[in-house]
PDB file of C-alpha atoms in Angstrom:
ATOM      1  CA  MET A   1       0.000   0.000   0.000  1.00 48.00           C
ATOM      2  CA  THR A   2       1.509   3.327  -1.033  1.00 56.00           C
ATOM      3  CA  PRO A   3       1.334   6.285   1.380  1.00 54.00           C
ATOM      4  CA  LEU A   4      -0.917   8.107  -1.100  1.00 51.00           C
ATOM      5  CA  VAL A   5      -3.791   5.642  -0.581  1.00 52.00           C
ATOM      6  CA  PRO A   6      -4.328   6.351   3.156  1.00 56.00           C
ATOM      7  CA  ALA A   7      -3.961  10.067   2.536  1.00 51.00           C
ATOM      8  CA  VAL A   8      -6.718   9.998  -0.088  1.00 50.00           C
ATOM      9  CA  ALA A   9      -8.835   7.784   2.176  1.00 55.00           C
ATOM     10  CA  GLY A  10      -8.384  10.211   5.055  1.00 55.00           C
ATOM     11  CA  ALA A  11      -9.379  13.114   2.845  1.00 53.00           C
ATOM     12  CA  LEU A  12     -12.533  11.290   1.770  1.00 55.00           C
ATOM     13  CA  VAL A  13     -13.404  10.471   5.401  1.00 53.00           C
ATOM     14  CA  VAL A  14     -13.059  14.115   6.460  1.00 55.00           C
ATOM     15  CA  ALA A  15     -15.078  15.271   3.440  1.00 57.00           C
ATOM     16  CA  GLY A  16     -17.795  12.748   4.267  1.00 57.00           C
ATOM     17  CA  VAL A  17     -17.984  13.894   7.904  1.00 54.00           C
ATOM     18  CA  LEU A  18     -18.205  17.547   6.875  1.00 55.00           C
ATOM     19  CA  ALA A  19     -20.894  16.750   4.289  1.00 57.00           C
ATOM     20  CA  LEU A  20     -22.873  14.800   6.908  1.00 51.00           C
ATOM     21  CA  VAL A  21     -22.714  17.710   9.373  1.00 52.00           C
ATOM     22  CA  ALA A  22     -23.769  20.169   6.660  1.00 57.00           C
ATOM     23  CA  GLY A  23     -26.640  17.904   5.611  1.00 56.00           C
ATOM     24  CA  LEU A  24     -27.981  17.559   9.155  1.00 53.00           C
ATOM     25  CA  ARG A  25     -28.157  21.305   9.716  1.00 58.00           C
ATOM     26  CA  PRO A  26     -31.741  22.615   9.296  1.00 56.00           C
ATOM     27  CA  ALA A  27     -32.099  24.865   6.280  1.00 52.00           C
ATOM     28  CA  PRO A  28     -33.455  28.346   7.110  1.00 48.00           C
ATOM     29  CA  PRO A  29     -36.576  29.446   5.252  1.00 48.00           C
ATOM     30  CA  ARG A  30     -35.741  31.173   1.995  1.00 48.00           C
ATOM     31  CA  PRO A  31     -37.014  34.742   1.975  1.00 43.00           C
ATOM     32  CA  PRO A  32     -38.649  36.079  -1.157  1.00 40.00           C
ATOM     33  CA  ALA A  33     -36.576  38.056  -3.599  1.00 42.00           C
ATOM     34  CA  ARG A  34     -36.026  41.681  -2.620  1.00 45.00           C
ATOM     35  CA  THR A  35     -36.434  44.562  -4.951  1.00 40.00           C
ATOM     36  CA  HIS A  36     -33.982  46.864  -3.198  1.00 43.00           C
ATOM     37  CA  ARG A  37     -30.222  46.700  -3.009  1.00 41.00           C
ATOM     38  CA  PRO A  38     -29.065  44.362  -0.219  1.00 41.00           C
ATOM     39  CA  ARG A  39     -27.241  45.807   2.749  1.00 43.00           C
ATOM     40  CA  PRO A  40     -23.450  45.567   2.537  1.00 38.00           C
ATOM     41  CA  GLY A  41     -22.123  42.576   4.394  1.00 39.00           C
ATOM     42  CA  THR A  42     -25.228  40.375   4.042  1.00 38.00           C
ATOM     43  CA  ARG A  43     -23.779  38.299   1.228  1.00 38.00           C
ATOM     44  CA  LEU A  44     -21.154  35.666   1.792  1.00 37.00           C
ATOM     45  CA  ALA A  45     -17.778  37.080   0.975  1.00 44.00           C
ATOM     46  CA  ALA A  46     -15.875  35.427  -1.854  1.00 52.00           C
ATOM     47  CA  VAL A  47     -12.477  33.861  -1.326  1.00 70.00           C
ATOM     48  CA  THR A  48     -10.091  36.729  -0.692  1.00 79.00           C
ATOM     49  CA  PRO A  49      -6.677  37.041  -2.384  1.00 82.00           C
ATOM     50  CA  ARG A  50      -5.075  36.484   1.038  1.00 80.00           C
ATOM     51  CA  THR A  51      -6.919  33.177   1.445  1.00 80.00           C
ATOM     52  CA  ARG A  52      -5.938  32.072  -2.061  1.00 82.00           C
ATOM     53  CA  ALA A  53      -2.315  32.923  -1.323  1.00 84.00           C
ATOM     54  CA  LEU A  54      -2.433  30.940   1.937  1.00 82.00           C
ATOM     55  CA  LEU A  55      -3.961  27.945   0.157  1.00 84.00           C
ATOM     56  CA  ALA A  56      -1.294  28.060  -2.535  1.00 86.00           C
ATOM     57  CA  ALA A  57       1.508  28.390   0.025  1.00 86.00           C
ATOM     58  CA  GLY A  58       0.020  25.556   2.058  1.00 82.00           C
ATOM     59  CA  ALA A  59      -0.208  23.315  -0.992  1.00 86.00           C
ATOM     60  CA  VAL A  60       3.457  23.938  -1.842  1.00 88.00           C
ATOM     61  CA  LEU A  61       4.506  23.404   1.784  1.00 85.00           C
ATOM     62  CA  GLY A  62       2.454  20.218   2.054  1.00 84.00           C
ATOM     63  CA  LEU A  63       3.924  18.836  -1.164  1.00 87.00           C
ATOM     64  CA  VAL A  64       7.465  19.531   0.055  1.00 88.00           C
ATOM     65  CA  ILE A  65       6.755  17.841   3.393  1.00 82.00           C
ATOM     66  CA  ALA A  66       5.202  14.850   1.616  1.00 83.00           C
ATOM     67  CA  VAL A  67       8.166  14.391  -0.715  1.00 85.00           C
ATOM     68  CA  VAL A  68      10.762  14.781   2.049  1.00 84.00           C
ATOM     69  CA  THR A  69       9.089  12.796   4.840  1.00 79.00           C
ATOM     70  CA  GLY A  70       6.595  10.531   3.059  1.00 79.00           C
ATOM     71  CA  TRP A  71       3.664  12.034   4.988  1.00 80.00           C
ATOM     72  CA  TRP A  72       1.314  12.475   2.021  1.00 83.00           C
ATOM     73  CA  VAL A  73      -1.469  13.596   4.320  1.00 82.00           C
ATOM     74  CA  ALA A  74       0.424  16.905   4.599  1.00 83.00           C
ATOM     75  CA  VAL A  75      -0.798  17.766   1.083  1.00 85.00           C
ATOM     76  CA  LEU A  76      -4.280  18.032   2.585  1.00 83.00           C
ATOM     77  CA  LEU A  77      -3.496  19.298   6.086  1.00 82.00           C
ATOM     78  CA  ALA A  78      -1.042  22.097   5.299  1.00 84.00           C
ATOM     79  CA  PRO A  79      -3.392  24.221   3.119  1.00 84.00           C
ATOM     80  CA  ALA A  80      -6.293  23.615   5.510  1.00 83.00           C
ATOM     81  CA  ALA A  81      -4.191  24.673   8.494  1.00 81.00           C
ATOM     82  CA  LEU A  82      -2.730  27.807   6.909  1.00 81.00           C
ATOM     83  CA  ALA A  83      -6.039  29.091   5.539  1.00 81.00           C
ATOM     84  CA  GLY A  84      -8.634  27.618   7.908  1.00 79.00           C
ATOM     85  CA  VAL A  85      -7.231  27.842  11.433  1.00 76.00           C
ATOM     86  CA  PRO A  86      -6.703  31.655  11.383  1.00 77.00           C
ATOM     87  CA  LEU A  87     -10.275  32.046  10.112  1.00 75.00           C
ATOM     88  CA  LEU A  88     -11.707  29.828  12.848  1.00 73.00           C
ATOM     89  CA  LEU A  89      -9.758  31.569  15.598  1.00 72.00           C
ATOM     90  CA  SER A  90     -10.556  35.087  14.408  1.00 73.00           C
ATOM     91  CA  ALA A  91     -13.358  37.078  15.986  1.00 66.00           C
ATOM     92  CA  PRO A  92     -16.686  37.230  14.111  1.00 65.00           C
ATOM     93  CA  ALA A  93     -17.538  40.587  12.564  1.00 65.00           C
ATOM     94  CA  ALA A  94     -19.587  42.181  15.343  1.00 63.00           C
ATOM     95  CA  ALA A  95     -18.420  45.779  15.002  1.00 61.00           C
ATOM     96  CA  THR A  96     -20.627  46.525  11.977  1.00 74.00           C
ATOM     97  CA  PRO A  97     -23.994  45.620  13.607  1.00 85.00           C
ATOM     98  CA  ILE A  98     -23.075  47.595  16.729  1.00 87.00           C
ATOM     99  CA  ALA A  99     -22.045  50.586  14.612  1.00 89.00           C
ATOM    100  CA  ARG A 100     -25.390  50.429  12.793  1.00 91.00           C
ATOM    101  CA  LEU A 101     -27.224  50.344  16.121  1.00 91.00           C
ATOM    102  CA  GLU A 102     -25.306  53.424  17.266  1.00 92.00           C
ATOM    103  CA  ALA A 103     -26.222  55.161  14.014  1.00 93.00           C
ATOM    104  CA  MET A 104     -29.913  54.307  14.489  1.00 94.00           C
ATOM    105  CA  GLU A 105     -29.786  55.654  18.042  1.00 93.00           C
ATOM    106  CA  GLU A 106     -28.158  58.901  16.903  1.00 94.00           C
ATOM    107  CA  TRP A 107     -30.595  59.357  14.001  1.00 95.00           C
ATOM    108  CA  THR A 108     -33.632  58.632  16.201  1.00 94.00           C
ATOM    109  CA  ARG A 109     -32.470  61.154  18.787  1.00 93.00           C
ATOM    110  CA  ALA A 110     -31.918  63.770  16.082  1.00 93.00           C
ATOM    111  CA  LEU A 111     -35.375  63.101  14.634  1.00 93.00           C
ATOM    112  CA  SER A 112     -36.896  63.515  18.082  1.00 92.00           C
ATOM    113  CA  GLY A 113     -35.192  66.876  18.442  1.00 91.00           C
ATOM    114  CA  VAL A 114     -36.478  68.059  15.079  1.00 91.00           C
ATOM    115  CA  LEU A 115     -40.041  66.996  15.907  1.00 90.00           C
ATOM    116  CA  THR A 116     -40.012  69.104  19.073  1.00 88.00           C
ATOM    117  CA  ALA A 117     -39.840  72.164  16.821  1.00 84.00           C
ATOM    118  CA  GLY A 118     -43.445  71.487  15.800  1.00 82.00           C
ATOM    119  CA  ILE A 119     -42.974  70.520  12.142  1.00 85.00           C
ATOM    120  CA  GLY A 120     -44.608  67.519  10.461  1.00 89.00           C
ATOM    121  CA  LEU A 121     -43.181  64.030  10.398  1.00 91.00           C
ATOM    122  CA  GLU A 122     -42.355  64.041   6.686  1.00 92.00           C
ATOM    123  CA  GLN A 123     -40.540  67.388   6.926  1.00 93.00           C
ATOM    124  CA  ALA A 124     -38.670  66.154  10.000  1.00 92.00           C
ATOM    125  CA  LEU A 125     -37.521  63.010   8.166  1.00 93.00           C
ATOM    126  CA  LEU A 126     -36.204  65.122   5.297  1.00 93.00           C
ATOM    127  CA  ALA A 127     -34.520  67.539   7.702  1.00 93.00           C
ATOM    128  CA  THR A 128     -32.475  64.761   9.380  1.00 92.00           C
ATOM    129  CA  LEU A 129     -30.829  63.737   6.103  1.00 90.00           C
ATOM    130  CA  ARG A 130     -27.880  66.105   6.510  1.00 89.00           C
ATOM    131  CA  SER A 131     -27.014  64.935  10.025  1.00 89.00           C
ATOM    132  CA  THR A 132     -27.547  61.204   9.385  1.00 93.00           C
ATOM    133  CA  PRO A 133     -24.535  59.026  10.327  1.00 93.00           C
ATOM    134  CA  GLU A 134     -22.679  57.515   7.396  1.00 94.00           C
ATOM    135  CA  THR A 135     -23.522  53.955   8.452  1.00 93.00           C
ATOM    136  CA  ILE A 136     -27.228  54.328   7.633  1.00 94.00           C
ATOM    137  CA  ARG A 137     -27.068  57.324   5.292  1.00 95.00           C
ATOM    138  CA  PRO A 138     -27.948  55.271   2.148  1.00 94.00           C
ATOM    139  CA  GLU A 139     -31.132  53.951   3.768  1.00 95.00           C
ATOM    140  CA  VAL A 140     -32.214  57.381   5.033  1.00 95.00           C
ATOM    141  CA  THR A 141     -31.402  58.920   1.639  1.00 95.00           C
ATOM    142  CA  ARG A 142     -33.687  56.438  -0.122  1.00 95.00           C
ATOM    143  CA  LEU A 143     -36.389  57.096   2.494  1.00 95.00           C
ATOM    144  CA  ALA A 144     -36.196  60.809   1.731  1.00 94.00           C
ATOM    145  CA  SER A 145     -36.272  60.106  -2.009  1.00 95.00           C
ATOM    146  CA  ARG A 146     -39.444  58.054  -1.642  1.00 95.00           C
ATOM    147  CA  LEU A 147     -41.118  60.790   0.378  1.00 94.00           C
ATOM    148  CA  ARG A 148     -40.186  63.355  -2.279  1.00 94.00           C
ATOM    149  CA  ALA A 149     -41.579  60.980  -4.929  1.00 94.00           C
ATOM    150  CA  ARG A 150     -45.001  61.156  -3.220  1.00 92.00           C
ATOM    151  CA  TRP A 151     -44.905  57.718  -1.658  1.00 94.00           C
ATOM    152  CA  SER A 152     -47.276  57.310   1.261  1.00 93.00           C
ATOM    153  CA  THR A 153     -45.429  57.789   4.538  1.00 93.00           C
ATOM    154  CA  GLU A 154     -46.291  54.297   5.777  1.00 93.00           C
ATOM    155  CA  ASP A 155     -45.102  52.558   2.594  1.00 94.00           C
ATOM    156  CA  ALA A 156     -41.870  54.554   2.624  1.00 94.00           C
ATOM    157  CA  LEU A 157     -41.231  53.660   6.274  1.00 94.00           C
ATOM    158  CA  ARG A 158     -41.926  49.979   5.631  1.00 94.00           C
ATOM    159  CA  ALA A 159     -39.410  49.986   2.790  1.00 94.00           C
ATOM    160  CA  PHE A 160     -36.986  51.827   5.088  1.00 94.00           C
ATOM    161  CA  ALA A 161     -37.350  49.094   7.745  1.00 93.00           C
ATOM    162  CA  ASP A 162     -36.817  46.392   5.144  1.00 93.00           C
ATOM    163  CA  GLU A 163     -33.581  48.040   4.018  1.00 93.00           C
ATOM    164  CA  LEU A 164     -32.292  48.403   7.581  1.00 91.00           C
ATOM    165  CA  ASP A 165     -33.003  44.660   8.002  1.00 90.00           C
ATOM    166  CA  ASP A 166     -32.753  44.804  11.782  1.00 89.00           C
ATOM    167  CA  ALA A 167     -35.173  44.216  14.653  1.00 90.00           C
ATOM    168  CA  THR A 168     -34.282  47.582  16.187  1.00 90.00           C
ATOM    169  CA  GLY A 169     -34.959  49.266  12.841  1.00 91.00           C
ATOM    170  CA  ASP A 170     -38.368  47.595  12.825  1.00 93.00           C
ATOM    171  CA  VAL A 171     -39.146  49.076  16.263  1.00 92.00           C
ATOM    172  CA  ILE A 172     -38.142  52.565  15.081  1.00 93.00           C
ATOM    173  CA  ALA A 173     -40.146  52.237  11.862  1.00 93.00           C
ATOM    174  CA  ALA A 174     -43.175  50.880  13.736  1.00 93.00           C
ATOM    175  CA  ASN A 175     -43.224  53.898  16.051  1.00 92.00           C
ATOM    176  CA  LEU A 176     -42.905  56.239  13.076  1.00 93.00           C
ATOM    177  CA  ILE A 177     -45.740  54.432  11.272  1.00 94.00           C
ATOM    178  CA  LEU A 178     -47.974  54.824  14.331  1.00 92.00           C
ATOM    179  CA  GLY A 179     -46.997  58.484  14.498  1.00 90.00           C
ATOM    180  CA  ALA A 180     -47.874  58.929  10.820  1.00 90.00           C
ATOM    181  CA  ARG A 181     -51.287  57.358  11.394  1.00 90.00           C
ATOM    182  CA  ARG A 182     -52.263  59.203  14.573  1.00 85.00           C
ATOM    183  CA  ARG A 183     -50.437  62.520  14.047  1.00 79.00           C
ATOM    184  CA  GLY A 184     -50.196  63.022  17.804  1.00 73.00           C
ATOM    185  CA  ALA A 185     -47.906  65.320  19.745  1.00 74.00           C
ATOM    186  CA  GLY A 186     -46.144  62.629  21.782  1.00 84.00           C
ATOM    187  CA  LEU A 187     -44.025  61.093  19.033  1.00 86.00           C
ATOM    188  CA  ALA A 188     -40.952  63.139  19.948  1.00 88.00           C
ATOM    189  CA  SER A 189     -40.930  61.887  23.546  1.00 90.00           C
ATOM    190  CA  VAL A 190     -41.504  58.302  22.361  1.00 89.00           C
ATOM    191  CA  LEU A 191     -38.530  58.528  20.010  1.00 90.00           C
ATOM    192  CA  GLU A 192     -36.367  60.045  22.745  1.00 91.00           C
ATOM    193  CA  GLY A 193     -37.144  57.111  25.037  1.00 92.00           C
ATOM    194  CA  LEU A 194     -36.546  54.675  22.182  1.00 90.00           C
ATOM    195  CA  ALA A 195     -33.141  56.234  21.477  1.00 90.00           C
ATOM    196  CA  SER A 196     -32.175  55.776  25.145  1.00 92.00           C
ATOM    197  CA  SER A 197     -33.264  52.127  24.940  1.00 89.00           C
ATOM    198  CA  VAL A 198     -31.135  51.566  21.826  1.00 88.00           C
ATOM    199  CA  ALA A 199     -28.144  53.185  23.574  1.00 90.00           C
ATOM    200  CA  ASP A 200     -28.559  50.720  26.461  1.00 90.00           C
ATOM    201  CA  ASP A 201     -28.695  47.887  23.922  1.00 85.00           C
ATOM    202  CA  VAL A 202     -25.435  49.069  22.348  1.00 87.00           C
ATOM    203  CA  ARG A 203     -23.684  49.090  25.729  1.00 89.00           C
ATOM    204  CA  ALA A 204     -24.987  45.610  26.514  1.00 87.00           C
ATOM    205  CA  ARG A 205     -23.810  44.245  23.167  1.00 83.00           C
ATOM    206  CA  ARG A 206     -20.334  45.676  23.673  1.00 86.00           C
ATOM    207  CA  GLU A 207     -20.104  43.960  27.062  1.00 88.00           C
ATOM    208  CA  ILE A 208     -21.286  40.677  25.553  1.00 83.00           C
ATOM    209  CA  GLU A 209     -18.695  40.853  22.772  1.00 81.00           C
ATOM    210  CA  ALA A 210     -15.977  41.536  25.354  1.00 83.00           C
ATOM    211  CA  ASP A 211     -17.018  38.407  27.262  1.00 84.00           C
ATOM    212  CA  ARG A 212     -17.093  36.348  24.065  1.00 79.00           C
ATOM    213  CA  ALA A 213     -13.553  37.419  23.214  1.00 80.00           C
ATOM    214  CA  LYS A 214     -12.133  35.675  26.310  1.00 82.00           C
ATOM    215  CA  PRO A 215     -12.780  32.036  25.276  1.00 79.00           C
ATOM    216  CA  ARG A 216     -11.635  32.853  21.737  1.00 78.00           C
ATOM    217  CA  ALA A 217      -8.332  34.133  23.103  1.00 82.00           C
ATOM    218  CA  THR A 218      -7.973  31.005  25.253  1.00 82.00           C
ATOM    219  CA  ALA A 219      -8.609  28.715  22.291  1.00 80.00           C
ATOM    220  CA  ARG A 220      -6.168  30.719  20.176  1.00 81.00           C
ATOM    221  CA  TRP A 221      -3.339  30.330  22.690  1.00 85.00           C
ATOM    222  CA  VAL A 222      -4.097  26.641  23.291  1.00 83.00           C
ATOM    223  CA  THR A 223      -3.937  26.002  19.542  1.00 81.00           C
ATOM    224  CA  ILE A 224      -0.672  27.928  19.133  1.00 83.00           C
ATOM    225  CA  ILE A 225       0.943  26.095  22.046  1.00 86.00           C
ATOM    226  CA  THR A 226      -0.287  22.691  20.844  1.00 82.00           C
ATOM    227  CA  VAL A 227       0.966  23.217  17.297  1.00 79.00           C
ATOM    228  CA  SER A 228       4.318  24.505  18.568  1.00 84.00           C
ATOM    229  CA  VAL A 229       4.803  21.504  20.893  1.00 84.00           C
ATOM    230  CA  LEU A 230       3.865  19.010  18.185  1.00 77.00           C
ATOM    231  CA  ALA A 231       6.224  20.689  15.711  1.00 77.00           C
ATOM    232  CA  PHE A 232       9.054  20.578  18.254  1.00 83.00           C
ATOM    233  CA  LEU A 233       8.418  16.905  19.029  1.00 78.00           C
ATOM    234  CA  ALA A 234       8.253  16.061  15.333  1.00 73.00           C
ATOM    235  CA  LEU A 235      11.700  17.557  14.774  1.00 74.00           C
ATOM    236  CA  THR A 236      13.437  16.301  17.908  1.00 74.00           C
ATOM    237  CA  GLY A 237      11.985  12.874  18.758  1.00 66.00           C
ATOM    238  CA  GLN A 238       9.881   9.865  17.814  1.00 77.00           C
ATOM    239  CA  TYR A 239       6.655  11.060  19.437  1.00 76.00           C
ATOM    240  CA  ILE A 240       4.666  11.219  16.203  1.00 78.00           C
ATOM    241  CA  ALA A 241       6.467   8.358  14.448  1.00 79.00           C
ATOM    242  CA  PRO A 242       3.487   5.944  14.898  1.00 82.00           C
ATOM    243  CA  TYR A 243       1.378   8.306  12.812  1.00 80.00           C
ATOM    244  CA  GLY A 244       3.695   7.801   9.837  1.00 79.00           C
ATOM    245  CA  SER A 245       2.037   4.539   8.813  1.00 83.00           C
ATOM    246  CA  GLY A 246      -1.008   4.376   6.571  1.00 82.00           C
ATOM    247  CA  PHE A 247      -3.418   3.746   9.428  1.00 87.00           C
ATOM    248  CA  GLY A 248      -1.616   6.321  11.558  1.00 85.00           C
ATOM    249  CA  GLN A 249      -2.087   9.052   8.953  1.00 84.00           C
ATOM    250  CA  LEU A 250      -5.755   8.140   8.676  1.00 87.00           C
ATOM    251  CA  LEU A 251      -6.098   8.363  12.467  1.00 88.00           C
ATOM    252  CA  LEU A 252      -4.261  11.710  12.461  1.00 83.00           C
ATOM    253  CA  VAL A 253      -6.734  13.134   9.951  1.00 85.00           C
ATOM    254  CA  ALA A 254      -9.647  11.945  12.110  1.00 89.00           C
ATOM    255  CA  LEU A 255      -8.215  13.484  15.295  1.00 88.00           C
ATOM    256  CA  LEU A 256      -7.464  16.794  13.602  1.00 83.00           C
ATOM    257  CA  GLY A 257     -10.954  16.775  12.090  1.00 85.00           C
ATOM    258  CA  LEU A 258     -12.427  16.432  15.587  1.00 89.00           C
ATOM    259  CA  TYR A 259     -10.288  19.341  16.794  1.00 83.00           C
ATOM    260  CA  VAL A 260     -11.450  21.508  13.885  1.00 82.00           C
ATOM    261  CA  ALA A 261     -15.056  20.513  14.598  1.00 86.00           C
ATOM    262  CA  THR A 262     -14.556  21.724  18.173  1.00 85.00           C
ATOM    263  CA  LEU A 263     -13.269  25.074  16.924  1.00 79.00           C
ATOM    264  CA  VAL A 264     -16.256  25.387  14.562  1.00 81.00           C
ATOM    265  CA  TRP A 265     -18.621  24.573  17.432  1.00 84.00           C
ATOM    266  CA  MET A 266     -16.956  27.162  19.661  1.00 78.00           C
ATOM    267  CA  ARG A 267     -17.151  29.808  16.955  1.00 76.00           C
ATOM    268  CA  LYS A 268     -20.833  29.051  16.363  1.00 78.00           C
ATOM    269  CA  MET A 269     -21.566  29.338  20.089  1.00 77.00           C
ATOM    270  CA  ALA A 270     -19.794  32.701  20.254  1.00 70.00           C
ATOM    271  CA  THR A 271     -21.719  34.128  17.307  1.00 72.00           C
ATOM    272  CA  GLY A 272     -24.867  35.987  18.249  1.00 70.00           C
ATOM    273  CA  ARG A 273     -28.112  35.447  16.379  1.00 76.00           C
ATOM    274  CA  PRO A 274     -30.099  38.455  15.169  1.00 74.00           C
ATOM    275  CA  LEU A 275     -33.452  39.099  16.804  1.00 78.00           C
ATOM    276  CA  PRO A 276     -36.509  38.161  14.703  1.00 84.00           C
ATOM    277  CA  ARG A 277     -38.014  40.936  12.636  1.00 83.00           C
ATOM    278  CA  PHE A 278     -41.715  41.785  12.414  1.00 82.00           C
ATOM    279  CA  ILE A 279     -41.807  44.195   9.438  1.00 84.00           C
ATOM    280  CA  GLY A 280     -40.887  43.545   5.833  1.00 68.00           C
ATOM    281  CA  ASP A 281     -40.090  40.589   3.589  1.00 62.00           C
ATOM    282  CA  THR A 282     -38.049  38.691   6.195  1.00 56.00           C
ATOM    283  CA  ALA A 283     -40.870  38.792   8.742  1.00 52.00           C
ATOM    284  CA  ARG A 284     -43.416  37.621   6.138  1.00 55.00           C
ATOM    285  CA  ALA A 285     -41.139  34.766   5.096  1.00 54.00           C
ATOM    286  CA  GLY A 286     -40.707  33.671   8.727  1.00 51.00           C
ATOM    287  CA  ALA A 287     -44.468  33.790   9.334  1.00 50.00           C
ATOM    288  CA  SER A 288     -45.180  31.663   6.282  1.00 50.00           C
TER     289      SER A 288
END
């Protein structure tokens, strides 16, 4: 049996396990097609040039290790380690949602201040365009454009909530829709209280992300230390010599696959889920 056979077998075993895990995951309901431009960051990012460079470097490194040592499993493990482990140990992108929440809080507070001057809701929405934070400026700009195009205020606000695509944005839009229907004098105070509530939510989310960063840092250091110790033992002793056989390489792939599965599980646990929405296409898709 050549060393290439167990390496290929190990690769097929790992691929089968990953395919089984992916197949057992429940598929989320598919929302209907949107007519507006999706919010930046909602699509899956393509493979970056950095990732492609790491994969190429890992493939070359794995091939060199395989030719020199006979460990053909390195052709599979080296690219996966160089490109995958840094991704798994990195922090999820949580700064963008928090920044959008801060922008919603600032815009809501500014709108409340404008409404206290006694002008109408539509004029107040147009007046806040200049002071809107950059994070949600495109959405507010399109809201103002719809109002200028003689859309009904409620339809424009519903489209605005759908573009924000956030539960907090739904709460803000719902209060504005009620204000547009009733035309009462208490909308400014309601928005002021809502802005304070969003500010509290931002502080809470920052504290949660700080707590989530601690286990990620622990896992990062444990992985670095483990890889360093194994590399040192591989160069200075016979500790990993039993893994050089065909069955040993297959067992090594299985053990490393379990370790990667643990990192994926940890990353999934540390990733927050967005609150359910109740306005717009996403809410209708969830209800159906």
